[in-house]
PDB file of N, CA and C in Angstrom:
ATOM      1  N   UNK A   1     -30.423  -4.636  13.915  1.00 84.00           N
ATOM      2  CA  UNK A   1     -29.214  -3.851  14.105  1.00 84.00           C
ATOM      3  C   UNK A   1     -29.506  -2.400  13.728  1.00 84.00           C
ATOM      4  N   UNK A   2     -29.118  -1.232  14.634  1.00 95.00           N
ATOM      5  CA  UNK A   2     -29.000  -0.015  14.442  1.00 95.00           C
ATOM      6  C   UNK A   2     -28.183   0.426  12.925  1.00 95.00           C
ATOM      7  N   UNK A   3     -28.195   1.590  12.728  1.00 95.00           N
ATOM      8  CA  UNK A   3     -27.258   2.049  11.979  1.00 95.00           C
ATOM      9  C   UNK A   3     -25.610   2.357  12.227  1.00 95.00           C
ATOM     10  N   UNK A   4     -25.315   2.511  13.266  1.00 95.00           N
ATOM     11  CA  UNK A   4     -23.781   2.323  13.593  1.00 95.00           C
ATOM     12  C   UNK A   4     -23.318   1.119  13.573  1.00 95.00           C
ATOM     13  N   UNK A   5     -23.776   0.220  13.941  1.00 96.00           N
ATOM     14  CA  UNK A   5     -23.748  -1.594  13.878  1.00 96.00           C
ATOM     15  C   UNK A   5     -23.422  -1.776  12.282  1.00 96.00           C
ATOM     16  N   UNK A   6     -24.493  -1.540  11.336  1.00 96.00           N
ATOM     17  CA  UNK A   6     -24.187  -1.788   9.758  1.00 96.00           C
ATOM     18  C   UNK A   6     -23.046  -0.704   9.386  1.00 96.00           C
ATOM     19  N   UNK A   7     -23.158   0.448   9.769  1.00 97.00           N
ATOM     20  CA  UNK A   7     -21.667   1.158   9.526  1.00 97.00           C
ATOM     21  C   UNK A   7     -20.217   0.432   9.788  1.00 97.00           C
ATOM     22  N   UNK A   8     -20.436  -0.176  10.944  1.00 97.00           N
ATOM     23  CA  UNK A   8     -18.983  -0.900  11.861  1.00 97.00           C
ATOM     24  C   UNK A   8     -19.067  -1.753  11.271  1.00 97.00           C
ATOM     25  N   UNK A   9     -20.346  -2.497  10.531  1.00 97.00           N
ATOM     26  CA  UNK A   9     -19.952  -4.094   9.566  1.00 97.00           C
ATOM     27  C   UNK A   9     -19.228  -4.069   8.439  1.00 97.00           C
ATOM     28  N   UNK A  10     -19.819  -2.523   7.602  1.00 97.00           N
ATOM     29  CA  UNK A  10     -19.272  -2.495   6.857  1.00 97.00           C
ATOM     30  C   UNK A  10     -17.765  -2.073   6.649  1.00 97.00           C
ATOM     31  N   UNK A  11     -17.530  -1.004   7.293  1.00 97.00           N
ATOM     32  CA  UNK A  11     -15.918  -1.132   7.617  1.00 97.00           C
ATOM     33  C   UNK A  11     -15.514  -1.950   8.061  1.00 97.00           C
ATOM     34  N   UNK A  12     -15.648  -2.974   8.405  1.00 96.00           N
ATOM     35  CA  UNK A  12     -15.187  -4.164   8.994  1.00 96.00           C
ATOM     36  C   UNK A  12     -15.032  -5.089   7.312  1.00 96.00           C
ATOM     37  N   UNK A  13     -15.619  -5.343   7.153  1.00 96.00           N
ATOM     38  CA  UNK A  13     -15.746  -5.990   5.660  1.00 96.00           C
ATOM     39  C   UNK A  13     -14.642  -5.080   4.602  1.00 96.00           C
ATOM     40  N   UNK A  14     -14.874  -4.320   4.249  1.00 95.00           N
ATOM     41  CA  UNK A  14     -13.871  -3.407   3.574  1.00 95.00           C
ATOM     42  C   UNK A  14     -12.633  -3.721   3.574  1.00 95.00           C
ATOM     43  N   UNK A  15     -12.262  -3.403   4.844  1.00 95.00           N
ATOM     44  CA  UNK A  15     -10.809  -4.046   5.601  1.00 95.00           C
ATOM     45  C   UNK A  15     -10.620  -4.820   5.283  1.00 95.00           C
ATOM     46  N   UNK A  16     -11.338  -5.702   5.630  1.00 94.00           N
ATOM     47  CA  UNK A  16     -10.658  -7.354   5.363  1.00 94.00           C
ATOM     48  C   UNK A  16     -11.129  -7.634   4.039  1.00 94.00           C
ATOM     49  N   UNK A  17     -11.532  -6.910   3.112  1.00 94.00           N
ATOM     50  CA  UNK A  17     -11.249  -7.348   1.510  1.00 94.00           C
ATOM     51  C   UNK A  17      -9.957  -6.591   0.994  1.00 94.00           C
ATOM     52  N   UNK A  18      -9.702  -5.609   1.780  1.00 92.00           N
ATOM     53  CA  UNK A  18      -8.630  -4.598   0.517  1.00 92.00           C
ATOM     54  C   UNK A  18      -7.022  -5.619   1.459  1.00 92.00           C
ATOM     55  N   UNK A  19      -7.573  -6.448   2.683  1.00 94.00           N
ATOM     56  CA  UNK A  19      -6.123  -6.701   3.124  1.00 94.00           C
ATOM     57  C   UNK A  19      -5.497  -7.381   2.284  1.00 94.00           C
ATOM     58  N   UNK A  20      -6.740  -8.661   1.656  1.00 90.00           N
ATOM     59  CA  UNK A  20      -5.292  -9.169   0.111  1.00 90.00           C
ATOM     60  C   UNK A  20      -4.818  -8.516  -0.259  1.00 90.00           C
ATOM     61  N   UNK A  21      -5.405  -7.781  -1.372  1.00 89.00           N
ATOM     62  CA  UNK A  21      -4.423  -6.885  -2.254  1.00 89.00           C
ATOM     63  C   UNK A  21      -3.379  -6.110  -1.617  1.00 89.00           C
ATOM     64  N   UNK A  22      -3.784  -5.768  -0.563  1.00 88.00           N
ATOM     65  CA  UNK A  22      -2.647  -4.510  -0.441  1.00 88.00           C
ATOM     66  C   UNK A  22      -1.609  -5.569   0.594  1.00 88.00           C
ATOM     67  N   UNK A  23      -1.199  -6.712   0.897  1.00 90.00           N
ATOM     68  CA  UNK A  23      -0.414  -7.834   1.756  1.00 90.00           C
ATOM     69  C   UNK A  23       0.143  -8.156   0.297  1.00 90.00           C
ATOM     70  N   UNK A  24      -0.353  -8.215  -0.715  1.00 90.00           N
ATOM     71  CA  UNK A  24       0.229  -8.630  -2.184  1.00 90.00           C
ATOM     72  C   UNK A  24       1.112  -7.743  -2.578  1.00 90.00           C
ATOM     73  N   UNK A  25       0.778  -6.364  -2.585  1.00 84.00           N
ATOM     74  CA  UNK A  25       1.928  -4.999  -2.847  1.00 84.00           C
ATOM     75  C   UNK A  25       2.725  -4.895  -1.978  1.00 84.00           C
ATOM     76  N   UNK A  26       2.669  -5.319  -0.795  1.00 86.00           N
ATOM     77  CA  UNK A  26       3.853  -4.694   0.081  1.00 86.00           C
ATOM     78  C   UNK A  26       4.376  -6.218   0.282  1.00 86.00           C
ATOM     79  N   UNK A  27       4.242  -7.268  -0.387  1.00 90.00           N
ATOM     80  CA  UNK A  27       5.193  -8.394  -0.789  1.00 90.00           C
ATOM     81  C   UNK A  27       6.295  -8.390  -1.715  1.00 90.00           C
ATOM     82  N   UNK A  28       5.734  -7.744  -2.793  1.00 86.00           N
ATOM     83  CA  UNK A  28       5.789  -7.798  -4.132  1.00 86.00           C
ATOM     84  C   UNK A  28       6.923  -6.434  -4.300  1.00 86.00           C
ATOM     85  N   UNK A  29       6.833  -5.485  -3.124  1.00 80.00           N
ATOM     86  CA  UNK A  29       7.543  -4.353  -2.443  1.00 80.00           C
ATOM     87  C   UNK A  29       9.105  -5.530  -1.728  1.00 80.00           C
ATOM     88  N   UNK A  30       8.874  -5.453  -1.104  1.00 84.00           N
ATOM     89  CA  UNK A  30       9.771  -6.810  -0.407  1.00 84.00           C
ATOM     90  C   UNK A  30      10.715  -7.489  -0.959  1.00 84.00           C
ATOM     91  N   UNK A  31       9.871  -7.884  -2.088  1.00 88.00           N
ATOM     92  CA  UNK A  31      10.683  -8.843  -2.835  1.00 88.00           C
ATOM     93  C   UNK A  31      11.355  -8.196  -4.378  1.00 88.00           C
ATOM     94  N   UNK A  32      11.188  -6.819  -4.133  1.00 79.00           N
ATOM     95  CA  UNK A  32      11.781  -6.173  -5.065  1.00 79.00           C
ATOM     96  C   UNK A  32      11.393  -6.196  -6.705  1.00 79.00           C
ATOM     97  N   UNK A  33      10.098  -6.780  -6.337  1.00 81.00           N
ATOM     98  CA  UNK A  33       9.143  -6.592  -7.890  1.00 81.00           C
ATOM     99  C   UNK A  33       8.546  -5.590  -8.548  1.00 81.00           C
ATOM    100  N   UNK A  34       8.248  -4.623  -7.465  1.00 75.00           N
ATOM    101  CA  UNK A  34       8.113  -3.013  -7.573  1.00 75.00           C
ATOM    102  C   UNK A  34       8.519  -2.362  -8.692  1.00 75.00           C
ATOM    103  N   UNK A  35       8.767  -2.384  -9.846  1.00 73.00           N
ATOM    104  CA  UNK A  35       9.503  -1.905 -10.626  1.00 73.00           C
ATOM    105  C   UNK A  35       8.791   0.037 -10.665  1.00 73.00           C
ATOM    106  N   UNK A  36       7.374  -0.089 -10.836  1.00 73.00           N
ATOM    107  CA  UNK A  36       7.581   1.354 -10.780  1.00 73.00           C
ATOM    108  C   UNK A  36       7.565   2.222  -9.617  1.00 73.00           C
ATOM    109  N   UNK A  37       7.710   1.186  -8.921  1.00 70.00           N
ATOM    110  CA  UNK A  37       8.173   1.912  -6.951  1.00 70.00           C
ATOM    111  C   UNK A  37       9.557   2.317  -7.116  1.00 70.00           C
ATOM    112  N   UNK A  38      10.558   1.425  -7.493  1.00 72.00           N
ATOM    113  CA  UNK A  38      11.850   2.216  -7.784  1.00 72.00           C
ATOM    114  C   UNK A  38      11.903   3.458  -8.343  1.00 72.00           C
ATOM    115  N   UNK A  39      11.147   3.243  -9.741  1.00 77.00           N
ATOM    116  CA  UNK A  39      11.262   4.282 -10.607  1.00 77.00           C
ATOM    117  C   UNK A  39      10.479   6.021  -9.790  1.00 77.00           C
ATOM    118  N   UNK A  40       9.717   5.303  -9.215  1.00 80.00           N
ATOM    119  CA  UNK A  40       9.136   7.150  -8.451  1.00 80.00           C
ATOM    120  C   UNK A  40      10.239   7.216  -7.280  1.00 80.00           C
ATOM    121  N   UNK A  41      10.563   6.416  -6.603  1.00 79.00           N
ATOM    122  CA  UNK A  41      11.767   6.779  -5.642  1.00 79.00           C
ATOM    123  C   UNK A  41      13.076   6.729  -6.495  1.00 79.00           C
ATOM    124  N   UNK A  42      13.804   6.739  -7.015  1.00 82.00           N
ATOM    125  CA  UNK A  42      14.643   7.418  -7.821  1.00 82.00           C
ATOM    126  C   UNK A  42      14.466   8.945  -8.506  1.00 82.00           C
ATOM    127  N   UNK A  43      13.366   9.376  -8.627  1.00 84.00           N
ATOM    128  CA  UNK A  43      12.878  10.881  -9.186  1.00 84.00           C
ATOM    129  C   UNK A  43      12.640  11.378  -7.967  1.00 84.00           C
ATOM    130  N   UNK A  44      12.243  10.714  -6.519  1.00 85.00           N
ATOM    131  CA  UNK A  44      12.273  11.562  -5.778  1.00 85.00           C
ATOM    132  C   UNK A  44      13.660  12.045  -4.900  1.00 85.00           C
ATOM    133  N   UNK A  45      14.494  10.673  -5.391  1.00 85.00           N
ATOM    134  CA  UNK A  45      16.162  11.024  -4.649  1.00 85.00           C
ATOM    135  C   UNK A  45      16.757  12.146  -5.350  1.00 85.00           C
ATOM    136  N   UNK A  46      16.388  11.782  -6.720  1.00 86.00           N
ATOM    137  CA  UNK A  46      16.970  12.972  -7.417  1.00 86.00           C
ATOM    138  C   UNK A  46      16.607  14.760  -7.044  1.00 86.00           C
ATOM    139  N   UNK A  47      15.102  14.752  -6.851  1.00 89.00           N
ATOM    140  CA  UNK A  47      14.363  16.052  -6.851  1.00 89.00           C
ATOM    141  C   UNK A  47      14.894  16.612  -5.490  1.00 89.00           C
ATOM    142  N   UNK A  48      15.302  15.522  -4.043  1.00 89.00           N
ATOM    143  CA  UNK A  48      15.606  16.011  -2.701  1.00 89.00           C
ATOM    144  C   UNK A  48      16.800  16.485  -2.977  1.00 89.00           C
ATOM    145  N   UNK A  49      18.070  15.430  -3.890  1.00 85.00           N
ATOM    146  CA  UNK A  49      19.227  15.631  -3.997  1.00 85.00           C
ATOM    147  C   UNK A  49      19.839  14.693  -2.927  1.00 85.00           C
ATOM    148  N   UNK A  50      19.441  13.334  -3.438  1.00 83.00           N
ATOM    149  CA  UNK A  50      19.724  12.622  -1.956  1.00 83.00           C
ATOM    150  C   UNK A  50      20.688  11.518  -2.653  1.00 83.00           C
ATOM    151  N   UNK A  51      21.672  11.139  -2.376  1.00 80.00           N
ATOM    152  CA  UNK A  51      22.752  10.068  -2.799  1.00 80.00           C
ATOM    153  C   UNK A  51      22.157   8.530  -2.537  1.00 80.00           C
ATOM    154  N   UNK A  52      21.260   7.371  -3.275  1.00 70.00           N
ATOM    155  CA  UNK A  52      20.737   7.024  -3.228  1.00 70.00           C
ATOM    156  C   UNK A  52      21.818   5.872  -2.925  1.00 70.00           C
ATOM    157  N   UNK A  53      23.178   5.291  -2.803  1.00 72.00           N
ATOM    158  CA  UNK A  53      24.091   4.934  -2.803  1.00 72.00           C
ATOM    159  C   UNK A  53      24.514   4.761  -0.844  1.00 72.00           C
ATOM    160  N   UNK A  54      24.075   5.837  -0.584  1.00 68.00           N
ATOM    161  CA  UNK A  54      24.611   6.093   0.910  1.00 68.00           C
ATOM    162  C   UNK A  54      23.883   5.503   1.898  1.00 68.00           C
TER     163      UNK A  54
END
């Protein structure tokens, strides 16, 4: 195999290791476990001035 071939394997591999984890956060997002995801989107409703209610 060339060198673009082991480049494309390896991004290929990458991908499909970080997809657990990050299918786990945007579950865990979902299901409203996020606790310090609220907490930075609440400082940012506040900083826009955005009625987080509406």
């Amino acid at each position: 195999m060339n060198a673009p071939a082991w480049m494309q394997l390896i991004a290929y591999l990458a991908i499909l290791l970080l997809s657990w984890p990050l299918a786990r956060a945007v579950e865990a997002v979902m299901a409203g476990r996020f606790a310090f995801g609220g907490r930075v989107e609440a400082s940012l409703f506040r900083l826009a001035r955005v009625d987080a209610e509406q």
